PDB file of C-alpha atoms in Angstrom:
ATOM      1  CA  MET A   1     -33.328-173.205  86.487  1.00 58.00           C
ATOM      2  CA  GLY A   2     -36.818-175.497  86.248  1.00 71.00           C
ATOM      3  CA  GLN A   3     -38.983-176.034  89.272  1.00 78.00           C
ATOM      4  CA  LEU A   4     -37.692-179.836  89.447  1.00 81.00           C
ATOM      5  CA  SER A   5     -34.200-179.125  88.933  1.00 86.00           C
ATOM      6  CA  GLN A   6     -34.241-176.491  91.986  1.00 86.00           C
ATOM      7  CA  SER A   7     -36.328-178.935  94.073  1.00 89.00           C
ATOM      8  CA  ILE A   8     -33.583-181.295  93.300  1.00 91.00           C
ATOM      9  CA  ALA A   9     -30.613-179.269  93.812  1.00 92.00           C
ATOM     10  CA  ALA A  10     -32.206-177.712  97.079  1.00 92.00           C
ATOM     11  CA  THR A  11     -32.652-181.437  98.436  1.00 93.00           C
ATOM     12  CA  LEU A  12     -29.035-182.356  97.646  1.00 95.00           C
ATOM     13  CA  PHE A  13     -27.725-179.076  99.206  1.00 95.00           C
ATOM     14  CA  TYR A  14     -29.307-180.128 102.638  1.00 95.00           C
ATOM     15  CA  VAL A  15     -27.911-183.479 102.414  1.00 96.00           C
ATOM     16  CA  VAL A  16     -24.782-182.216 101.577  1.00 95.00           C
ATOM     17  CA  VAL A  17     -24.327-179.568 104.794  1.00 95.00           C
ATOM     18  CA  LEU A  18     -26.250-182.205 107.060  1.00 95.00           C
ATOM     19  CA  LEU A  19     -24.184-185.542 106.322  1.00 95.00           C
ATOM     20  CA  VAL A  20     -21.034-185.272 103.661  1.00 94.00           C
ATOM     21  CA  PRO A  21     -18.642-183.561 105.930  1.00 93.00           C
ATOM     22  CA  GLY A  22     -19.292-186.352 108.741  1.00 91.00           C
ATOM     23  CA  TYR A  23     -19.372-189.081 106.206  1.00 92.00           C
ATOM     24  CA  LEU A  24     -15.993-187.815 104.647  1.00 91.00           C
ATOM     25  CA  MET A  25     -14.381-188.580 108.135  1.00 87.00           C
ATOM     26  CA  CYS A  26     -15.906-191.870 108.744  1.00 86.00           C
ATOM     27  CA  TRP A  27     -14.427-192.673 105.355  1.00 88.00           C
ATOM     28  CA  ALA A  28     -11.231-191.499 105.754  1.00 85.00           C
ATOM     29  CA  SER A  29     -11.213-193.097 109.399  1.00 82.00           C
ATOM     30  CA  ARG A  30     -12.586-196.448 107.897  1.00 82.00           C
ATOM     31  CA  LEU A  31     -15.306-196.342 110.555  1.00 80.00           C
ATOM     32  CA  LYS A  32     -17.971-199.248 109.813  1.00 81.00           C
ATOM     33  CA  ARG A  33     -20.254-198.435 113.152  1.00 83.00           C
ATOM     34  CA  ASN A  34     -22.930-195.644 113.627  1.00 87.00           C
ATOM     35  CA  VAL A  35     -21.838-194.250 110.258  1.00 90.00           C
ATOM     36  CA  PHE A  36     -24.890-192.631 109.925  1.00 93.00           C
ATOM     37  CA  ALA A  37     -24.973-190.918 114.047  1.00 91.00           C
ATOM     38  CA  LEU A  38     -21.487-189.967 113.369  1.00 90.00           C
ATOM     39  CA  ALA A  39     -22.013-188.604 110.021  1.00 92.00           C
ATOM     40  CA  PHE A  40     -24.893-186.233 111.320  1.00 95.00           C
ATOM     41  CA  GLY A  41     -23.291-185.606 114.419  1.00 92.00           C
ATOM     42  CA  VAL A  42     -20.028-184.133 112.710  1.00 91.00           C
ATOM     43  CA  SER A  43     -21.904-182.248 110.039  1.00 94.00           C
ATOM     44  CA  PHE A  44     -24.415-180.555 112.264  1.00 94.00           C
ATOM     45  CA  SER A  45     -21.723-179.801 114.686  1.00 91.00           C
ATOM     46  CA  VAL A  46     -19.039-178.207 112.050  1.00 93.00           C
ATOM     47  CA  ALA A  47     -22.261-176.149 110.462  1.00 93.00           C
ATOM     48  CA  VAL A  48     -23.270-174.700 113.854  1.00 91.00           C
ATOM     49  CA  LEU A  49     -19.820-174.449 115.776  1.00 90.00           C
ATOM     50  CA  THR A  50     -18.462-172.106 112.481  1.00 92.00           C
ATOM     51  CA  GLN A  51     -21.301-170.176 112.645  1.00 90.00           C
ATOM     52  CA  VAL A  52     -20.402-169.638 116.500  1.00 88.00           C
ATOM     53  CA  VAL A  53     -16.779-168.315 115.757  1.00 87.00           C
ATOM     54  CA  MET A  54     -18.277-166.045 113.180  1.00 85.00           C
ATOM     55  CA  ARG A  55     -21.080-164.942 115.359  1.00 83.00           C
ATOM     56  CA  ILE A  56     -18.025-164.095 118.009  1.00 83.00           C
ATOM     57  CA  LEU A  57     -15.690-162.095 115.441  1.00 83.00           C
ATOM     58  CA  GLY A  58     -18.070-160.808 112.607  1.00 80.00           C
ATOM     59  CA  GLY A  59     -17.559-161.180 108.693  1.00 81.00           C
ATOM     60  CA  SER A  60     -19.428-161.775 106.205  1.00 86.00           C
ATOM     61  CA  LEU A  61     -21.090-165.237 104.341  1.00 88.00           C
ATOM     62  CA  ARG A  62     -18.032-165.610 102.282  1.00 89.00           C
ATOM     63  CA  ASP A  63     -15.870-165.571 105.300  1.00 90.00           C
ATOM     64  CA  TRP A  64     -18.258-168.734 106.939  1.00 92.00           C
ATOM     65  CA  ILE A  65     -18.131-170.710 103.791  1.00 92.00           C
ATOM     66  CA  TRP A  66     -14.314-170.354 103.615  1.00 94.00           C
ATOM     67  CA  LEU A  67     -13.720-171.358 107.681  1.00 94.00           C
ATOM     68  CA  TYR A  68     -16.702-174.005 107.309  1.00 94.00           C
ATOM     69  CA  VAL A  69     -14.623-175.428 104.275  1.00 94.00           C
ATOM     70  CA  GLY A  70     -11.233-175.281 105.978  1.00 95.00           C
ATOM     71  CA  VAL A  71     -12.569-176.692 108.938  1.00 93.00           C
ATOM     72  CA  VAL A  72     -14.087-180.015 106.919  1.00 93.00           C
ATOM     73  CA  LEU A  73     -10.962-180.070 104.981  1.00 94.00           C
ATOM     74  CA  CYS A  74      -8.640-180.160 108.462  1.00 91.00           C
ATOM     75  CA  LEU A  75     -10.770-182.813 109.937  1.00 87.00           C
ATOM     76  CA  VAL A  76     -10.580-185.019 106.854  1.00 88.00           C
ATOM     77  CA  LEU A  77      -7.448-184.605 106.262  1.00 89.00           C
ATOM     78  CA  SER A  78      -5.901-185.118 109.961  1.00 86.00           C
ATOM     79  CA  THR A  79      -8.370-188.166 110.188  1.00 83.00           C
ATOM     80  CA  LEU A  80      -6.443-189.783 107.166  1.00 85.00           C
ATOM     81  CA  TYR A  81      -3.119-188.734 108.476  1.00 79.00           C
ATOM     82  CA  LEU A  82      -4.247-190.506 111.889  1.00 75.00           C
ATOM     83  CA  ARG A  83      -5.635-193.371 109.992  1.00 74.00           C
ATOM     84  CA  HIS A  84      -1.968-193.426 108.266  1.00 71.00           C
ATOM     85  CA  ILE A  85      -0.224-193.824 111.857  1.00 73.00           C
ATOM     86  CA  ARG A  86      -2.768-196.647 113.317  1.00 68.00           C
ATOM     87  CA  GLU A  87      -3.016-198.608 109.783  1.00 65.00           C
ATOM     88  CA  GLY A  88      -0.584-201.065 110.973  1.00 54.00           C
ATOM     89  CA  ARG A  89      -1.130-201.744 114.403  1.00 53.00           C
ATOM     90  CA  SER A  90      -5.193-202.575 113.797  1.00 52.00           C
ATOM     91  CA  ARG A  91      -7.507-203.777 111.049  1.00 50.00           C
ATOM     92  CA  THR A  92     -10.964-202.642 110.563  1.00 47.00           C
ATOM     93  CA  ILE A  93     -13.503-205.696 111.115  1.00 46.00           C
ATOM     94  CA  ARG A  94     -15.588-205.966 108.244  1.00 48.00           C
ATOM     95  CA  THR A  95     -19.392-205.931 109.077  1.00 46.00           C
ATOM     96  CA  GLN A  96     -21.222-209.226 108.241  1.00 51.00           C
ATOM     97  CA  SER A  97     -22.607-208.382 104.754  1.00 60.00           C
ATOM     98  CA  ALA A  98     -25.784-210.138 105.328  1.00 59.00           C
ATOM     99  CA  THR A  99     -26.555-207.772 108.587  1.00 64.00           C
ATOM    100  CA  LEU A 100     -25.756-204.808 106.498  1.00 71.00           C
ATOM    101  CA  HIS A 101     -28.109-205.843 103.254  1.00 80.00           C
ATOM    102  CA  LYS A 102     -30.921-206.300 106.255  1.00 83.00           C
ATOM    103  CA  THR A 103     -30.639-202.927 107.912  1.00 88.00           C
ATOM    104  CA  SER A 104     -30.166-201.329 104.336  1.00 91.00           C
ATOM    105  CA  ILE A 105     -33.433-202.449 103.573  1.00 93.00           C
ATOM    106  CA  GLY A 106     -35.272-201.423 106.311  1.00 93.00           C
ATOM    107  CA  LEU A 107     -33.386-198.058 105.878  1.00 94.00           C
ATOM    108  CA  ILE A 108     -34.417-197.846 102.400  1.00 95.00           C
ATOM    109  CA  ALA A 109     -37.938-199.109 103.315  1.00 95.00           C
ATOM    110  CA  ILE A 110     -38.017-196.012 105.740  1.00 96.00           C
ATOM    111  CA  VAL A 111     -36.449-193.030 103.105  1.00 96.00           C
ATOM    112  CA  PHE A 112     -39.142-194.390 100.578  1.00 96.00           C
ATOM    113  CA  VAL A 113     -42.442-194.732 102.414  1.00 95.00           C
ATOM    114  CA  PHE A 114     -41.745-191.032 104.118  1.00 95.00           C
ATOM    115  CA  SER A 115     -40.855-189.158 100.927  1.00 95.00           C
ATOM    116  CA  ILE A 116     -43.826-190.269  99.169  1.00 95.00           C
ATOM    117  CA  TYR A 117     -45.734-189.454 102.167  1.00 93.00           C
ATOM    118  CA  HIS A 118     -44.249-186.212 102.254  1.00 92.00           C
ATOM    119  CA  VAL A 119     -44.350-185.114  98.954  1.00 89.00           C
ATOM    120  CA  ILE A 120     -47.602-185.831  98.863  1.00 90.00           C
ATOM    121  CA  CYS A 121     -48.849-184.020 101.913  1.00 87.00           C
ATOM    122  CA  GLY A 122     -46.234-181.189 101.984  1.00 82.00           C
ATOM    123  CA  ALA A 123     -44.916-179.342 104.843  1.00 83.00           C
ATOM    124  CA  TYR A 124     -47.367-178.630 107.812  1.00 81.00           C
ATOM    125  CA  THR A 125     -47.568-174.790 107.981  1.00 80.00           C
ATOM    126  CA  GLU A 126     -51.627-174.579 109.354  1.00 77.00           C
ATOM    127  CA  ILE A 127     -52.398-172.147 112.133  1.00 73.00           C
ATOM    128  CA  PRO A 128     -51.817-172.548 114.823  1.00 68.00           C
ATOM    129  CA  SER A 129     -48.329-174.006 113.692  1.00 71.00           C
ATOM    130  CA  ASP A 130     -45.371-171.400 114.517  1.00 81.00           C
ATOM    131  CA  PHE A 131     -43.963-172.333 111.105  1.00 86.00           C
ATOM    132  CA  TRP A 132     -44.381-168.857 109.945  1.00 86.00           C
ATOM    133  CA  ALA A 133     -42.719-167.178 112.781  1.00 87.00           C
ATOM    134  CA  ARG A 134     -39.630-169.347 112.266  1.00 88.00           C
ATOM    135  CA  LEU A 135     -39.770-168.512 108.465  1.00 90.00           C
ATOM    136  CA  GLY A 136     -39.323-165.029 109.678  1.00 89.00           C
ATOM    137  CA  HIS A 137     -36.315-166.059 111.397  1.00 90.00           C
ATOM    138  CA  VAL A 138     -35.194-167.553 108.063  1.00 92.00           C
ATOM    139  CA  SER A 139     -36.250-164.452 106.496  1.00 91.00           C
ATOM    140  CA  ASP A 140     -34.055-162.146 109.031  1.00 89.00           C
ATOM    141  CA  GLN A 141     -30.993-164.237 108.342  1.00 89.00           C
ATOM    142  CA  VAL A 142     -31.218-163.966 104.436  1.00 90.00           C
ATOM    143  CA  ALA A 143     -31.436-160.200 104.828  1.00 89.00           C
ATOM    144  CA  LEU A 144     -28.290-160.255 106.799  1.00 87.00           C
ATOM    145  CA  ILE A 145     -26.428-162.451 103.969  1.00 88.00           C
ATOM    146  CA  LYS A 146     -27.384-160.210 101.717  1.00 88.00           C
ATOM    147  CA  SER A 147     -26.260-157.079 103.651  1.00 84.00           C
ATOM    148  CA  GLY A 148     -22.710-158.731 103.693  1.00 79.00           C
ATOM    149  CA  ASN A 149     -22.186-158.584 107.502  1.00 76.00           C
ATOM    150  CA  LEU A 150     -23.401-161.524 109.696  1.00 74.00           C
ATOM    151  CA  GLN A 151     -25.052-160.350 113.157  1.00 66.00           C
ATOM    152  CA  ASN A 152     -22.313-160.313 115.602  1.00 68.00           C
ATOM    153  CA  ALA A 153     -23.174-161.826 119.124  1.00 66.00           C
ATOM    154  CA  GLN A 154     -23.392-159.280 121.882  1.00 65.00           C
ATOM    155  CA  SER A 155     -23.750-161.943 124.992  1.00 66.00           C
ATOM    156  CA  ILE A 156     -23.895-165.621 125.576  1.00 71.00           C
ATOM    157  CA  SER A 157     -27.420-165.612 125.557  1.00 68.00           C
ATOM    158  CA  HIS A 158     -27.151-164.144 121.696  1.00 69.00           C
ATOM    159  CA  ILE A 159     -24.936-167.206 121.093  1.00 70.00           C
ATOM    160  CA  LEU A 160     -27.462-169.618 122.410  1.00 69.00           C
ATOM    161  CA  ASP A 161     -30.091-168.280 120.636  1.00 67.00           C
ATOM    162  CA  ASP A 162     -31.550-171.219 118.521  1.00 64.00           C
ATOM    163  CA  SER A 163     -33.700-168.923 116.390  1.00 70.00           C
ATOM    164  CA  VAL A 164     -30.199-168.114 114.381  1.00 85.00           C
ATOM    165  CA  TYR A 165     -28.135-171.190 113.619  1.00 89.00           C
ATOM    166  CA  VAL A 166     -30.556-173.477 111.810  1.00 93.00           C
ATOM    167  CA  PRO A 167     -32.234-170.322 110.092  1.00 92.00           C
ATOM    168  CA  PHE A 168     -28.976-169.254 109.124  1.00 93.00           C
ATOM    169  CA  LEU A 169     -28.431-172.602 107.318  1.00 94.00           C
ATOM    170  CA  HIS A 170     -31.966-172.353 105.763  1.00 94.00           C
ATOM    171  CA  GLY A 171     -30.926-168.904 104.408  1.00 93.00           C
ATOM    172  CA  VAL A 172     -27.939-169.970 102.676  1.00 94.00           C
ATOM    173  CA  ILE A 173     -29.411-172.613 100.920  1.00 94.00           C
ATOM    174  CA  ALA A 174     -32.035-170.421  99.895  1.00 92.00           C
ATOM    175  CA  GLU A 175     -29.625-167.169  99.003  1.00 91.00           C
ATOM    176  CA  THR A 176     -27.360-169.768  97.259  1.00 91.00           C
ATOM    177  CA  LEU A 177     -30.097-170.839  94.830  1.00 91.00           C
ATOM    178  CA  ASN A 178     -31.580-167.771  94.348  1.00 90.00           C
ATOM    179  CA  LEU A 179     -34.631-169.146  95.928  1.00 90.00           C
ATOM    180  CA  LEU A 180     -37.132-167.463  98.283  1.00 91.00           C
ATOM    181  CA  PRO A 181     -37.019-169.192 101.597  1.00 90.00           C
ATOM    182  CA  ILE A 182     -40.418-170.249 101.362  1.00 91.00           C
ATOM    183  CA  ASN A 183     -40.091-172.140  97.709  1.00 91.00           C
ATOM    184  CA  ALA A 184     -37.211-174.326  99.429  1.00 91.00           C
ATOM    185  CA  VAL A 185     -39.663-175.541 102.368  1.00 92.00           C
ATOM    186  CA  THR A 186     -40.879-178.730 101.023  1.00 92.00           C
ATOM    187  CA  GLU A 187     -37.282-179.945 100.531  1.00 93.00           C
ATOM    188  CA  ALA A 188     -36.005-178.509 103.703  1.00 94.00           C
ATOM    189  CA  THR A 189     -38.870-180.190 105.915  1.00 94.00           C
ATOM    190  CA  LEU A 190     -38.237-183.728 104.000  1.00 95.00           C
ATOM    191  CA  VAL A 191     -34.591-183.737 104.815  1.00 96.00           C
ATOM    192  CA  THR A 192     -34.566-182.351 108.525  1.00 95.00           C
ATOM    193  CA  SER A 193     -37.366-185.074 108.771  1.00 95.00           C
ATOM    194  CA  LEU A 194     -35.507-188.037 107.227  1.00 96.00           C
ATOM    195  CA  VAL A 195     -32.351-186.971 109.069  1.00 96.00           C
ATOM    196  CA  PHE A 196     -34.757-187.360 112.531  1.00 96.00           C
ATOM    197  CA  ILE A 197     -36.404-190.603 111.649  1.00 96.00           C
ATOM    198  CA  ILE A 198     -33.237-192.436 110.537  1.00 96.00           C
ATOM    199  CA  ALA A 199     -31.843-191.289 113.605  1.00 96.00           C
ATOM    200  CA  ILE A 200     -34.387-193.095 115.575  1.00 96.00           C
ATOM    201  CA  TYR A 201     -34.158-196.264 113.400  1.00 96.00           C
ATOM    202  CA  TYR A 202     -30.300-196.619 114.038  1.00 95.00           C
ATOM    203  CA  PHE A 203     -31.099-195.760 117.843  1.00 95.00           C
ATOM    204  CA  SER A 204     -33.501-198.664 117.617  1.00 95.00           C
ATOM    205  CA  LEU A 205     -31.048-200.911 115.860  1.00 93.00           C
ATOM    206  CA  LYS A 206     -28.475-200.242 118.929  1.00 92.00           C
ATOM    207  CA  ILE A 207     -30.840-200.715 121.714  1.00 93.00           C
ATOM    208  CA  LEU A 208     -31.802-203.855 120.020  1.00 92.00           C
ATOM    209  CA  ALA A 209     -28.008-205.035 119.194  1.00 87.00           C
ATOM    210  CA  THR A 210     -27.569-207.018 122.244  1.00 87.00           C
ATOM    211  CA  ILE A 211     -30.741-208.964 122.206  1.00 90.00           C
ATOM    212  CA  ARG A 212     -30.629-212.558 121.029  1.00 89.00           C
ATOM    213  CA  ILE A 213     -33.167-212.015 118.166  1.00 91.00           C
ATOM    214  CA  SER A 214     -32.579-212.656 114.615  1.00 91.00           C
ATOM    215  CA  THR A 215     -31.826-209.163 112.545  1.00 90.00           C
ATOM    216  CA  THR A 216     -34.439-209.551 110.351  1.00 91.00           C
ATOM    217  CA  ARG A 217     -36.822-208.885 113.700  1.00 94.00           C
ATOM    218  CA  LYS A 218     -34.540-206.287 114.850  1.00 94.00           C
ATOM    219  CA  VAL A 219     -35.005-204.510 111.803  1.00 94.00           C
ATOM    220  CA  ILE A 220     -38.973-204.756 111.953  1.00 95.00           C
ATOM    221  CA  VAL A 221     -38.994-203.850 115.247  1.00 96.00           C
ATOM    222  CA  SER A 222     -36.787-200.405 114.461  1.00 95.00           C
ATOM    223  CA  CYS A 223     -38.983-199.868 111.502  1.00 96.00           C
ATOM    224  CA  LEU A 224     -42.036-200.240 114.264  1.00 96.00           C
ATOM    225  CA  ALA A 225     -40.341-197.524 116.470  1.00 95.00           C
ATOM    226  CA  VAL A 226     -39.967-195.122 113.493  1.00 95.00           C
ATOM    227  CA  LEU A 227     -43.896-195.674 112.431  1.00 94.00           C
ATOM    228  CA  PHE A 228     -45.024-195.405 115.912  1.00 93.00           C
ATOM    229  CA  SER A 229     -42.672-192.037 116.961  1.00 92.00           C
ATOM    230  CA  VAL A 230     -44.203-190.469 113.707  1.00 91.00           C
ATOM    231  CA  ILE A 231     -47.926-191.213 114.646  1.00 88.00           C
ATOM    232  CA  ALA A 232     -47.670-191.020 118.116  1.00 87.00           C
ATOM    233  CA  PHE A 233     -44.720-188.666 119.459  1.00 86.00           C
ATOM    234  CA  GLY A 234     -45.783-185.198 119.228  1.00 75.00           C
ATOM    235  CA  ILE A 235     -47.403-182.622 121.511  1.00 72.00           C
ATOM    236  CA  SER A 236     -51.054-182.581 121.790  1.00 65.00           C
ATOM    237  CA  SER A 237     -52.724-183.300 118.650  1.00 67.00           C
ATOM    238  CA  PHE A 238     -49.758-182.326 116.853  1.00 75.00           C
ATOM    239  CA  SER A 239     -47.379-184.950 115.405  1.00 80.00           C
ATOM    240  CA  TYR A 240     -43.537-184.000 116.228  1.00 85.00           C
ATOM    241  CA  VAL A 241     -42.361-184.566 113.155  1.00 87.00           C
ATOM    242  CA  ARG A 242     -44.680-182.471 111.208  1.00 83.00           C
ATOM    243  CA  TYR A 243     -45.023-179.906 113.607  1.00 84.00           C
ATOM    244  CA  TYR A 244     -41.261-179.247 113.894  1.00 85.00           C
ATOM    245  CA  ALA A 245     -40.047-180.317 111.138  1.00 88.00           C
ATOM    246  CA  TYR A 246     -38.567-176.657 109.704  1.00 89.00           C
ATOM    247  CA  PHE A 247     -37.877-175.842 113.670  1.00 89.00           C
ATOM    248  CA  PRO A 248     -33.648-176.230 114.600  1.00 90.00           C
ATOM    249  CA  HIS A 249     -35.954-178.413 117.659  1.00 89.00           C
ATOM    250  CA  ILE A 250     -36.353-181.772 115.162  1.00 92.00           C
ATOM    251  CA  LEU A 251     -32.434-181.571 114.228  1.00 93.00           C
ATOM    252  CA  ASN A 252     -31.607-181.351 117.743  1.00 91.00           C
ATOM    253  CA  MET A 253     -33.574-184.635 118.836  1.00 92.00           C
ATOM    254  CA  ALA A 254     -31.905-186.114 115.709  1.00 93.00           C
ATOM    255  CA  LEU A 255     -28.493-185.136 117.219  1.00 92.00           C
ATOM    256  CA  MET A 256     -29.629-186.578 120.665  1.00 91.00           C
ATOM    257  CA  TYR A 257     -30.596-189.573 119.388  1.00 91.00           C
ATOM    258  CA  ALA A 258     -27.275-189.962 117.473  1.00 90.00           C
ATOM    259  CA  THR A 259     -25.062-188.908 120.700  1.00 88.00           C
ATOM    260  CA  LEU A 260     -26.879-191.654 122.655  1.00 89.00           C
ATOM    261  CA  THR A 261     -26.231-194.191 119.715  1.00 88.00           C
ATOM    262  CA  VAL A 262     -22.720-193.780 119.879  1.00 85.00           C
ATOM    263  CA  VAL A 263     -22.367-193.660 123.799  1.00 84.00           C
ATOM    264  CA  ILE A 264     -24.731-196.981 124.119  1.00 85.00           C
ATOM    265  CA  ASP A 265     -22.353-198.494 121.330  1.00 82.00           C
ATOM    266  CA  GLN A 266     -19.416-197.588 123.738  1.00 79.00           C
ATOM    267  CA  LEU A 267     -20.996-198.735 126.818  1.00 78.00           C
ATOM    268  CA  GLN A 268     -21.532-202.460 124.967  1.00 78.00           C
ATOM    269  CA  ARG A 269     -17.675-202.286 123.902  1.00 73.00           C
ATOM    270  CA  SER A 270     -15.048-203.921 126.143  1.00 67.00           C
ATOM    271  CA  LYS A 271     -12.748-201.473 125.059  1.00 69.00           C
ATOM    272  CA  ILE A 272     -14.057-197.397 125.517  1.00 63.00           C
ATOM    273  CA  GLU A 273     -12.605-195.412 122.026  1.00 65.00           C
ATOM    274  CA  TYR A 274     -12.049-192.155 123.723  1.00 57.00           C
ATOM    275  CA  PRO A 275     -12.303-190.189 120.338  1.00 62.00           C
ATOM    276  CA  LEU A 276     -15.880-190.925 120.276  1.00 61.00           C
ATOM    277  CA  ILE A 277     -16.789-190.034 123.508  1.00 60.00           C
ATOM    278  CA  ILE A 278     -14.903-186.687 122.787  1.00 64.00           C
ATOM    279  CA  LEU A 279     -17.229-186.484 119.734  1.00 61.00           C
ATOM    280  CA  SER A 280     -20.148-186.872 121.882  1.00 61.00           C
ATOM    281  CA  ILE A 281     -19.413-184.288 124.188  1.00 63.00           C
ATOM    282  CA  ILE A 282     -19.011-181.904 121.294  1.00 63.00           C
ATOM    283  CA  PHE A 283     -22.405-183.499 119.762  1.00 60.00           C
ATOM    284  CA  PHE A 284     -24.079-182.025 123.137  1.00 57.00           C
ATOM    285  CA  LEU A 285     -22.283-178.758 123.207  1.00 54.00           C
TER     286      LEU A 285
END
């Protein structure tokens, strides 16, 4: 496999793990609102919570994959079944095509511009970045994967250890594609950074939803929110999206924005949808 094909495969693998299971649930339920927030929230939660089960019970990578695929299939099939039951009682309201078109243009612009920037600059690995320590966590997970037995959690503190779950996902992708973890860093940080800034974009759109300005202006303001978050949000002189791109923190922050997007949407509506509230609680967990 050539370098370009490996890069494409790694990027697609991250997209599949972080977004596709949730998108399948949204498709199955015909949800049209907060699709990205729910897609990422569900996908990331499934990837982490299935690991929690394996850390408690023990098992191999193959056991986790079977559990992960089984949970995703159960969620999608149960969603299809529930949609079938409810289909005769309610109809999905279509989103106005003009609004969807304008927000999509903003999304495409963000993805395109940041992707070019990231490909040119690459991941932030310079000292004093903790990148190398995090890469060490990934290497530890790769060693456990190769040993055929995932490390059992000995206590609650081990279950809550953030140096395990996201590094495990990095390790799974690297091992599946037969790559050294360091050779997939650019692809990993591209996808995690994009997930983070897209979450900011849709969070900003949700905040602006009730303000009486045009959709075009809402898209522009949301794009500016992303821009300022990239260049100004961080610690000391370090940009958050650059410094934490390979860390679990950036996905946790994206999950926070996704959760707030769903919660704010429910507060703005006259009728609360309790399944979405339950999902929000799961996201927080």
